[in-house]
């Protein structure tokens, strides 16, 4: 029954307790209900004892023996989560669980009392404020009996209190009259419509740079991190003050209300002047309360980009001719020189990119070109405001470090191993191992001979042009360029002969068998498919690349024989062989 009463009371809260117009979407408003954390009650019969647990009697009542009792109920409510809140409304309500006599009007009062952990009838806490009655659900035993506690709780929060104690009691002489007595639920609720101010903005940036930076760009974007304990949408204002004009008012730039957790505003072009110092502050507004002002954030401006830098390198000279220097994996030093205000250099090549800080307008980057042949490196100078110079393009040639690779024989039938000989480039001495792959497959690593060479074999039966790639590696981990060799697989040929039915001659006779000799130069052939005049083929196993097939003609005249050479998997490995003969008639 208690759970049912509370559920019905919750429904009544929606209809009775929520102030008109106060919804979760309203600017600066948040609705919550807080429940009491403790209940105790007193009893005239036990004047020095504090009672807890169960429903709370209020007013006069009699026990089963007919003895008179008089009680008050005390509820403690925690205010700590609302320390900085402003309450628009606060309604305390409690459910009744019994009434001694429905014929008499409800007379219960709600009072704010002094704090009391263990009140007793003999030592009751002093009553401070009586609260206006705010209505109840229409029933003798009401699930919703409410009181307006807005002023009390706002005063308590302003005084820094983290909890309050409310007392339910009967007024004056009615507390001694049994018909007025009632019983109440062990939990008192307080419905709050409130707002807490947003926090002061933090983390201000200009043009993406933190406080104390020099910024470039005549129309930078200002940002600030913002928070609101009630998750309200926030509007905001940035205040920009020119420190060179201390008597001039700050210029204000507003940000429309949005749910974002960051204020953003791009300043109009012309707001900031070059080589000036500015102070930026910010604050936010949730529609009801304004945040404290942020800490000031100072910036300086510089809109002029540095001049194009110079680039030099003794390892990779500019516009070097053939064959070039270094190698794709050979590091070289590049020196970048700019004006005194340059903070860093940015570079980008075919296979390398990055930034390097400048000291006195100069920096040295140790780079590996990554690829060989004619190359270029683009370099920009950046000052501390982020202004970027025009690009300097530096051209140079990277020497080939690829090993020499040969594969022999160049052309051979399927199944013929190819011997690959690898000789290191003189530009990369000390190669200790090689990676090799066939036709772009996975790399396989093998050790090099003491003189840096290596020999290995590859084998493939696929009738295609093939490529072997090889790259070397030194003990220091320097990798050479990739050298390649090519070879082809000759599919071979298949021949057909017959003494009984010579090619393109009239011979033999209908019904007289004749023998055909089949031969191939491809060692991968395991069988022949023998087909005459489109009839069903006959399969003849190959031995040492040869087979004999007997055929008995059933009619005279011209005949066509087609022979296909098949490997052990049934795949054709040699082009069809055609043989034409004529049976005498």
XYZ file of C-alpha atoms in Angstrom:
585
model
C 0.000 0.000 0.000
C 2.848 2.406 0.795
C 4.381 1.959 -2.682
C 0.964 2.518 -4.261
C 0.436 5.714 -2.260
C 3.822 7.041 -3.334
C 3.141 6.248 -6.992
C -0.186 8.069 -6.861
C 1.450 10.983 -5.100
C 4.093 11.231 -7.812
C 1.344 11.545 -10.415
C -0.224 14.283 -8.361
C 3.078 16.183 -8.295
C 2.879 16.636 -12.039
C -0.587 18.124 -11.811
C -0.243 20.177 -8.630
C 3.352 20.931 -7.728
C 5.097 21.955 -10.972
C 4.794 25.736 -11.430
C 3.096 26.964 -14.589
C 5.642 27.588 -17.345
C 8.508 25.839 -15.557
C 9.598 23.016 -17.819
C 12.983 21.388 -18.360
C 13.311 23.255 -21.685
C 12.808 26.710 -20.146
C 15.986 28.760 -20.100
C 17.762 28.571 -16.766
C 15.238 26.220 -15.130
C 15.817 22.711 -13.847
C 13.270 20.522 -12.056
C 14.241 17.980 -9.426
C 12.684 16.310 -6.419
C 14.766 15.669 -3.319
C 13.715 13.218 -0.614
C 14.383 13.587 3.084
C 17.321 11.608 4.402
C 16.082 10.943 7.934
C 12.861 10.816 9.983
C 12.374 10.866 13.713
C 9.371 11.608 15.884
C 8.656 12.349 19.545
C 6.068 11.033 21.985
C 4.660 12.577 25.150
C 4.624 9.095 26.746
C 8.405 8.722 26.314
C 9.543 12.347 26.700
C 13.295 11.590 26.630
C 13.260 9.111 23.759
C 13.684 9.657 19.972
C 11.599 7.320 17.784
C 12.528 6.195 14.269
C 11.165 3.754 11.712
C 7.699 3.326 10.227
C 5.069 5.977 9.637
C 5.173 9.122 11.740
C 2.291 10.076 14.065
C 1.519 13.813 14.241
C -0.758 15.313 16.915
C -2.729 13.394 19.542
C -3.488 9.664 19.280
C -4.356 6.745 21.545
C -2.708 3.359 21.732
C -4.577 0.039 21.998
C -4.765 0.516 25.757
C -6.507 3.866 25.326
C -3.587 5.907 26.643
C -3.044 9.383 25.168
C 0.063 10.157 23.083
C 1.134 13.454 21.500
C 3.777 13.477 18.716
C 5.672 15.669 16.277
C 7.610 14.375 13.202
C 11.012 15.719 12.076
C 12.411 15.316 8.534
C 15.985 16.170 7.580
C 16.586 17.391 3.976
C 20.045 17.572 2.354
C 20.780 20.837 0.512
C 24.447 20.238 -0.360
C 23.842 19.575 -4.103
C 22.105 22.969 -4.389
C 24.715 25.090 -2.642
C 24.950 27.682 -5.447
C 21.362 27.401 -6.662
C 18.655 30.012 -6.890
C 15.228 28.472 -6.205
C 12.308 29.754 -8.238
C 9.927 27.540 -6.279
C 10.329 24.884 -3.596
C 7.340 22.797 -2.524
C 7.574 20.327 0.343
C 4.997 17.537 0.279
C 4.273 14.374 2.187
C 1.724 11.566 1.961
C -0.769 10.843 4.729
C -1.209 7.243 5.767
C -4.084 7.610 8.289
C -6.470 10.134 9.839
C -8.107 9.799 13.271
C -11.326 11.554 12.238
C -12.215 12.693 8.689
C -14.981 14.904 10.070
C -12.508 17.488 11.360
C -10.453 19.632 8.947
C -6.779 18.918 8.318
C -4.762 21.274 10.529
C -1.197 19.984 10.074
C 1.564 22.616 9.977
C 5.107 22.432 8.563
C 7.818 24.319 10.464
C 11.506 24.946 9.946
C 13.322 24.117 13.164
C 16.806 24.330 14.508
C 18.989 21.376 13.585
C 18.378 18.410 15.826
C 19.850 14.962 15.377
C 17.842 13.301 18.160
C 14.806 15.404 19.138
C 12.649 14.338 22.071
C 9.371 15.617 23.454
C 11.192 17.067 26.453
C 13.945 18.654 24.339
C 12.217 19.827 21.193
C 14.259 21.957 18.732
C 13.185 25.571 18.489
C 10.628 26.218 15.769
C 11.714 29.068 13.466
C 9.406 29.513 10.463
C 5.893 28.233 9.730
C 5.300 27.597 6.008
C 2.213 28.442 3.980
C -0.088 25.571 3.175
C 0.089 24.878 -0.602
C -2.797 22.473 -1.093
C -3.489 18.783 -1.042
C -5.105 16.068 -3.077
C -8.889 15.869 -2.391
C -9.201 12.981 0.021
C -9.533 12.470 3.730
C -6.217 10.607 3.741
C -4.340 12.512 1.079
C -1.375 11.245 -0.881
C -0.194 14.818 -1.353
C -0.118 17.473 1.357
C 2.071 20.432 0.287
C 3.712 23.529 1.777
C 5.614 26.417 0.156
C 9.205 26.400 1.448
C 10.770 28.614 -1.277
C 11.790 31.531 0.954
C 13.077 29.257 3.703
C 15.348 27.247 1.428
C 16.670 30.293 -0.441
C 17.569 31.864 2.931
C 19.216 28.614 4.046
C 21.282 28.385 0.866
C 22.288 32.038 1.122
C 23.457 31.364 4.692
C 25.580 28.446 3.475
C 23.552 25.729 5.178
C 23.901 22.217 3.754
C 20.798 20.716 5.434
C 17.551 21.769 7.115
C 15.071 20.116 9.470
C 11.315 20.373 8.973
C 8.749 19.492 11.640
C 5.159 18.353 11.105
C 2.946 19.291 14.060
C -0.583 20.300 15.060
C -1.131 23.932 16.081
C -1.835 25.143 19.605
C -4.464 23.252 21.519
C -5.276 20.984 18.561
C -2.161 18.975 19.214
C -3.870 17.628 22.336
C -7.149 16.745 20.603
C -7.253 13.189 19.244
C -9.687 13.865 16.296
C -7.075 16.128 14.668
C -4.290 13.548 14.825
C -2.926 12.005 11.610
C -0.099 9.737 10.441
C 2.406 10.562 7.679
C 4.800 8.703 5.393
C 8.402 8.294 6.530
C 9.687 10.336 3.547
C 9.062 14.026 2.886
C 9.742 15.288 -0.647
C 10.776 18.742 -1.843
C 10.033 19.628 -5.472
C 12.548 22.188 -6.714
C 12.450 24.509 -9.707
C 15.914 26.022 -9.610
C 18.970 27.194 -11.470
C 22.668 27.162 -10.744
C 24.908 29.697 -12.509
C 27.334 28.508 -15.169
C 30.995 28.308 -14.286
C 33.527 30.878 -15.380
C 34.856 30.129 -18.898
C 38.333 28.615 -19.091
C 40.870 27.642 -21.723
C 40.500 30.695 -23.941
C 42.263 30.402 -27.296
C 42.718 32.759 -30.237
C 43.430 31.344 -33.698
C 43.888 27.990 -31.943
C 46.696 29.322 -29.727
C 46.659 29.456 -25.893
C 47.032 32.545 -23.763
C 50.375 34.300 -24.066
C 50.771 33.465 -27.768
C 51.462 35.631 -30.761
C 48.698 35.092 -33.307
C 48.450 35.661 -37.038
C 45.384 36.231 -39.153
C 43.346 39.407 -39.110
C 40.082 37.561 -38.290
C 40.962 34.920 -35.661
C 38.452 32.603 -34.035
C 38.108 32.962 -30.260
C 37.135 29.898 -28.216
C 36.489 29.233 -24.532
C 35.530 26.082 -22.648
C 32.282 26.499 -20.695
C 30.376 24.441 -18.136
C 26.945 24.555 -16.580
C 25.962 22.312 -13.638
C 22.392 22.106 -14.956
C 23.366 21.376 -18.582
C 21.552 24.489 -19.808
C 22.112 25.949 -23.244
C 24.482 28.872 -22.901
C 25.026 32.152 -24.660
C 28.171 34.125 -24.095
C 30.200 37.230 -24.690
C 33.866 37.763 -25.480
C 35.395 41.060 -24.349
C 38.423 42.232 -26.352
C 40.508 45.092 -24.970
C 43.406 46.801 -26.769
C 46.099 47.097 -24.082
C 47.640 49.992 -25.978
C 44.488 52.010 -25.253
C 43.823 51.407 -21.540
C 41.037 54.017 -21.330
C 39.070 52.628 -24.276
C 36.162 50.267 -23.446
C 36.437 46.613 -24.346
C 34.686 45.558 -27.531
C 31.989 42.929 -27.012
C 31.313 39.975 -29.309
C 28.305 37.817 -28.467
C 27.744 34.117 -29.064
C 24.184 32.864 -29.563
C 22.667 30.319 -27.200
C 23.728 26.752 -28.031
C 24.129 23.377 -26.291
C 27.854 23.184 -27.121
C 30.415 22.984 -24.349
C 32.560 25.619 -26.053
C 31.997 29.227 -27.043
C 33.202 30.081 -30.553
C 33.277 33.448 -32.265
C 35.257 34.586 -35.305
C 36.183 38.234 -35.007
C 35.342 40.491 -37.952
C 38.275 41.411 -40.165
C 39.845 44.635 -38.968
C 39.030 44.074 -35.286
C 42.671 43.472 -34.440
C 45.601 45.586 -35.606
C 49.105 44.364 -36.354
C 51.813 44.313 -33.658
C 49.425 45.087 -30.803
C 48.686 43.403 -27.463
C 45.116 42.441 -26.544
C 43.355 41.088 -23.472
C 40.412 38.731 -23.935
C 37.894 37.727 -21.259
C 34.601 35.843 -21.500
C 31.475 35.036 -19.540
C 28.318 33.025 -20.190
C 24.611 33.287 -19.483
C 22.071 30.475 -19.144
C 19.035 32.765 -19.444
C 18.677 33.296 -15.709
C 22.163 33.569 -14.256
C 25.482 34.895 -15.506
C 28.793 33.187 -14.895
C 31.759 34.858 -13.237
C 34.151 36.531 -15.664
C 36.970 34.351 -16.950
C 40.580 34.990 -16.094
C 42.106 37.458 -18.558
C 43.948 35.992 -21.529
C 46.516 38.079 -23.392
C 47.670 37.805 -27.011
C 49.929 39.709 -29.352
C 49.367 40.040 -33.090
C 51.682 39.571 -36.078
C 50.131 39.321 -39.540
C 53.273 39.507 -41.733
C 54.682 36.177 -43.007
C 58.451 35.653 -43.029
C 60.353 35.647 -46.347
C 61.009 32.478 -48.349
C 63.772 30.438 -46.627
C 66.998 29.130 -48.187
C 67.898 25.425 -48.274
C 71.315 23.782 -48.628
C 72.791 20.293 -48.294
C 76.279 18.919 -48.883
C 74.901 15.370 -48.789
C 72.318 16.074 -51.484
C 73.522 19.105 -53.491
C 70.918 21.174 -55.263
C 70.367 20.306 -58.928
C 72.960 17.519 -58.727
C 73.460 15.639 -61.986
C 73.437 11.931 -62.755
C 74.031 9.557 -61.013
C 73.225 11.590 -57.868
C 74.309 11.044 -54.260
C 73.243 9.083 -51.207
C 70.347 6.688 -51.558
C 66.684 6.290 -50.755
C 67.490 4.981 -47.248
C 70.635 7.060 -46.773
C 70.134 9.992 -44.381
C 71.386 13.424 -45.325
C 71.516 16.807 -43.575
C 69.486 19.702 -44.933
C 69.989 23.216 -43.523
C 67.074 25.665 -43.540
C 67.748 29.379 -43.029
C 65.161 32.107 -42.551
C 64.684 35.477 -40.871
C 65.344 35.981 -37.158
C 61.646 35.725 -36.203
C 61.224 32.235 -37.672
C 60.083 29.753 -35.015
C 60.109 26.553 -37.086
C 60.358 25.156 -40.584
C 57.954 22.791 -42.291
C 59.175 20.453 -45.045
C 57.584 17.962 -47.409
C 59.149 15.541 -49.899
C 58.036 12.511 -51.871
C 58.382 10.191 -48.874
C 59.144 12.479 -45.931
C 57.396 15.350 -44.142
C 57.582 17.114 -40.799
C 58.569 20.194 -38.839
C 61.809 21.210 -37.132
C 62.218 24.057 -34.606
C 64.434 26.998 -35.524
C 67.158 28.513 -33.374
C 68.227 31.961 -34.457
C 66.295 31.539 -37.682
C 68.154 28.337 -38.675
C 67.476 24.622 -38.367
C 69.000 21.373 -39.625
C 66.894 18.351 -40.526
C 68.377 14.887 -41.067
C 66.166 13.219 -43.663
C 66.002 10.021 -45.692
C 64.678 10.730 -49.201
C 62.806 7.412 -49.274
C 62.876 7.132 -53.061
C 65.630 7.357 -55.667
C 66.085 9.464 -58.801
C 65.218 13.165 -59.263
C 63.545 14.493 -56.096
C 62.347 17.789 -54.649
C 61.854 19.095 -51.109
C 59.442 21.939 -50.337
C 60.295 24.079 -47.296
C 58.274 26.811 -45.541
C 59.326 29.162 -42.726
C 56.781 29.784 -39.947
C 57.001 32.552 -37.361
C 55.682 32.221 -33.808
C 52.307 33.583 -34.946
C 51.985 30.711 -37.406
C 52.397 32.915 -40.469
C 53.751 30.821 -43.338
C 56.307 31.993 -45.878
C 56.169 31.205 -49.611
C 57.522 27.734 -50.361
C 61.143 27.132 -51.319
C 61.500 24.157 -53.694
C 64.876 22.415 -53.486
C 65.689 19.933 -56.266
C 68.290 17.158 -55.977
C 69.049 13.703 -57.332
C 69.187 10.531 -55.224
C 71.568 7.886 -56.540
C 70.394 4.358 -57.215
C 71.590 1.849 -54.631
C 69.749 -1.119 -56.101
C 71.764 -4.337 -56.477
C 72.389 -5.866 -59.891
C 70.039 -8.805 -60.488
C 70.098 -11.395 -63.291
C 67.897 -14.459 -63.828
C 69.061 -17.228 -66.197
C 67.975 -18.678 -68.441
C 65.779 -15.845 -69.641
C 63.451 -18.170 -71.549
C 62.802 -21.823 -70.770
C 59.901 -24.237 -70.597
C 57.761 -24.574 -67.486
C 59.421 -26.396 -64.627
C 62.887 -25.066 -65.457
C 64.586 -23.518 -62.371
C 66.011 -20.010 -62.851
C 69.243 -19.090 -61.131
C 69.218 -15.563 -59.737
C 72.553 -13.803 -59.150
C 72.597 -10.674 -56.984
C 75.581 -8.310 -56.852
C 75.533 -5.370 -54.394
C 75.811 -1.740 -55.439
C 79.160 -0.138 -54.713
C 77.256 2.756 -53.105
C 76.016 0.585 -50.216
C 78.896 -1.572 -48.917
C 78.454 -4.138 -46.168
C 75.193 -5.781 -47.304
C 74.587 -8.781 -45.034
C 71.178 -10.001 -46.224
C 68.682 -9.700 -49.047
C 64.907 -9.756 -49.394
C 63.507 -11.203 -52.594
C 60.062 -11.800 -54.006
C 58.494 -13.125 -57.184
C 55.837 -11.162 -59.061
C 55.107 -8.798 -56.175
C 54.474 -11.569 -53.625
C 55.686 -11.794 -50.029
C 59.318 -10.968 -49.268
C 61.703 -13.777 -48.260
C 64.951 -12.960 -46.440
C 68.214 -14.819 -47.125
C 71.788 -14.127 -45.929
C 74.428 -12.697 -48.242
C 77.799 -14.272 -48.932
C 80.868 -12.598 -47.363
C 81.474 -10.667 -50.599
C 77.900 -9.316 -50.499
C 76.592 -11.468 -53.340
C 73.898 -14.118 -53.202
C 72.555 -16.830 -55.477
C 69.162 -18.480 -55.266
C 66.695 -20.201 -57.570
C 63.065 -19.567 -58.385
C 60.654 -21.954 -60.034
C 57.274 -21.296 -61.595
C 55.187 -23.095 -64.199
C 52.885 -20.185 -64.983
C 53.155 -19.196 -68.647
C 53.651 -15.447 -68.157
C 56.462 -12.889 -68.028
C 57.857 -12.874 -64.469
C 59.784 -10.386 -62.306
C 62.158 -11.054 -59.417
C 62.667 -8.092 -57.014
C 65.652 -7.931 -54.645
C 66.695 -5.407 -52.000
C 69.684 -5.533 -49.657
C 70.222 -4.562 -46.039
C 73.368 -3.699 -44.093
C 74.152 -4.614 -40.512
C 73.291 -1.011 -39.603
C 69.806 -1.454 -41.051
C 70.288 0.635 -44.189
C 68.098 -0.751 -46.981
C 69.144 -0.500 -50.625
C 66.937 0.298 -53.558
C 65.092 -2.503 -55.327
C 66.762 -4.253 -58.268
C 64.747 -6.451 -60.628
C 65.286 -9.163 -63.222
C 62.799 -10.552 -65.720
C 62.284 -13.955 -67.337
C 59.619 -15.769 -69.339
C 58.240 -19.299 -69.263
C 58.103 -20.964 -72.704
C 54.992 -23.168 -72.844
C 56.751 -25.541 -75.244
C 54.982 -27.311 -78.112
C 53.125 -30.517 -78.920
C 53.559 -32.465 -82.156
C 51.455 -35.195 -83.828
C 52.733 -37.798 -86.358
C 51.243 -40.938 -87.886
C 52.711 -43.471 -90.318
C 49.241 -44.899 -90.904
C 47.576 -41.570 -91.639
C 50.255 -39.139 -92.949
C 49.294 -35.466 -92.590
C 47.350 -33.999 -95.500
C 47.442 -37.247 -97.523
C 44.886 -39.914 -98.488
C 45.803 -43.105 -96.640
C 44.355 -46.032 -94.757
C 40.812 -47.217 -95.103
C 37.475 -47.125 -93.278
C 37.483 -49.670 -90.449
C 41.265 -50.030 -90.478
C 42.900 -48.749 -87.235
C 45.855 -46.403 -87.326
C 48.297 -45.139 -84.683
C 49.040 -41.480 -83.848
C 52.236 -40.522 -81.951
C 51.898 -37.522 -79.560
C 54.957 -35.686 -78.179
C 55.549 -32.493 -76.189
C 58.590 -30.475 -75.128
C 56.928 -29.314 -71.887
C 57.948 -31.542 -68.964
C 54.857 -30.534 -66.974
C 52.523 -32.395 -69.379
C 50.954 -35.441 -67.682
C 48.338 -36.415 -70.288
C 46.960 -35.630 -73.730
C 43.359 -34.983 -74.716
C 42.813 -36.562 -78.200
C 39.746 -35.366 -80.147
C 38.739 -36.208 -83.753
C 36.143 -34.180 -85.651
C 34.581 -32.770 -82.476
C 33.783 -36.189 -80.994
C 34.193 -36.922 -77.307
C 37.880 -36.570 -76.378
C 40.013 -39.533 -75.371
C 42.509 -39.056 -72.517
C 45.950 -40.574 -73.034
C 48.502 -40.553 -70.179
C 51.921 -39.133 -71.103
C 55.137 -40.986 -70.386
C 58.317 -38.921 -70.749
C 56.298 -36.423 -72.732
C 54.902 -38.959 -75.230
C 51.843 -41.130 -75.832
C 50.391 -43.337 -78.605
C 46.723 -43.278 -79.549
C 44.921 -45.717 -81.882
C 42.041 -44.441 -84.000
C 39.729 -46.400 -86.333
C 37.958 -44.222 -88.932
C 34.284 -44.899 -89.643
C 34.023 -42.851 -92.822
C 36.303 -41.761 -95.601
C 37.418 -38.274 -96.459
C 38.907 -35.297 -94.620
C 39.412 -35.435 -90.779
C 40.704 -32.953 -88.136
C 42.540 -34.018 -84.997
C 42.942 -31.664 -81.961
C 45.402 -32.527 -79.161
C 45.518 -30.648 -75.836
C 48.430 -31.063 -73.429
C 47.353 -31.212 -69.736
C 49.261 -31.023 -66.469
C 48.663 -33.255 -63.458
C 45.765 -31.055 -62.365
C 44.016 -31.209 -65.715
C 44.988 -27.694 -66.730
C 46.111 -26.980 -70.254
C 49.792 -25.959 -70.361
C 50.562 -25.998 -74.110
C 48.649 -24.515 -77.020
C 46.397 -26.885 -78.995
C 48.078 -29.000 -81.710
C 46.077 -29.535 -84.935
C 46.585 -32.438 -87.377
C 44.706 -32.856 -90.680
C 44.488 -36.156 -92.566
C 42.296 -37.910 -95.168
C 41.000 -41.505 -95.116
C 40.947 -43.176 -98.526
C 37.586 -44.395 -99.738
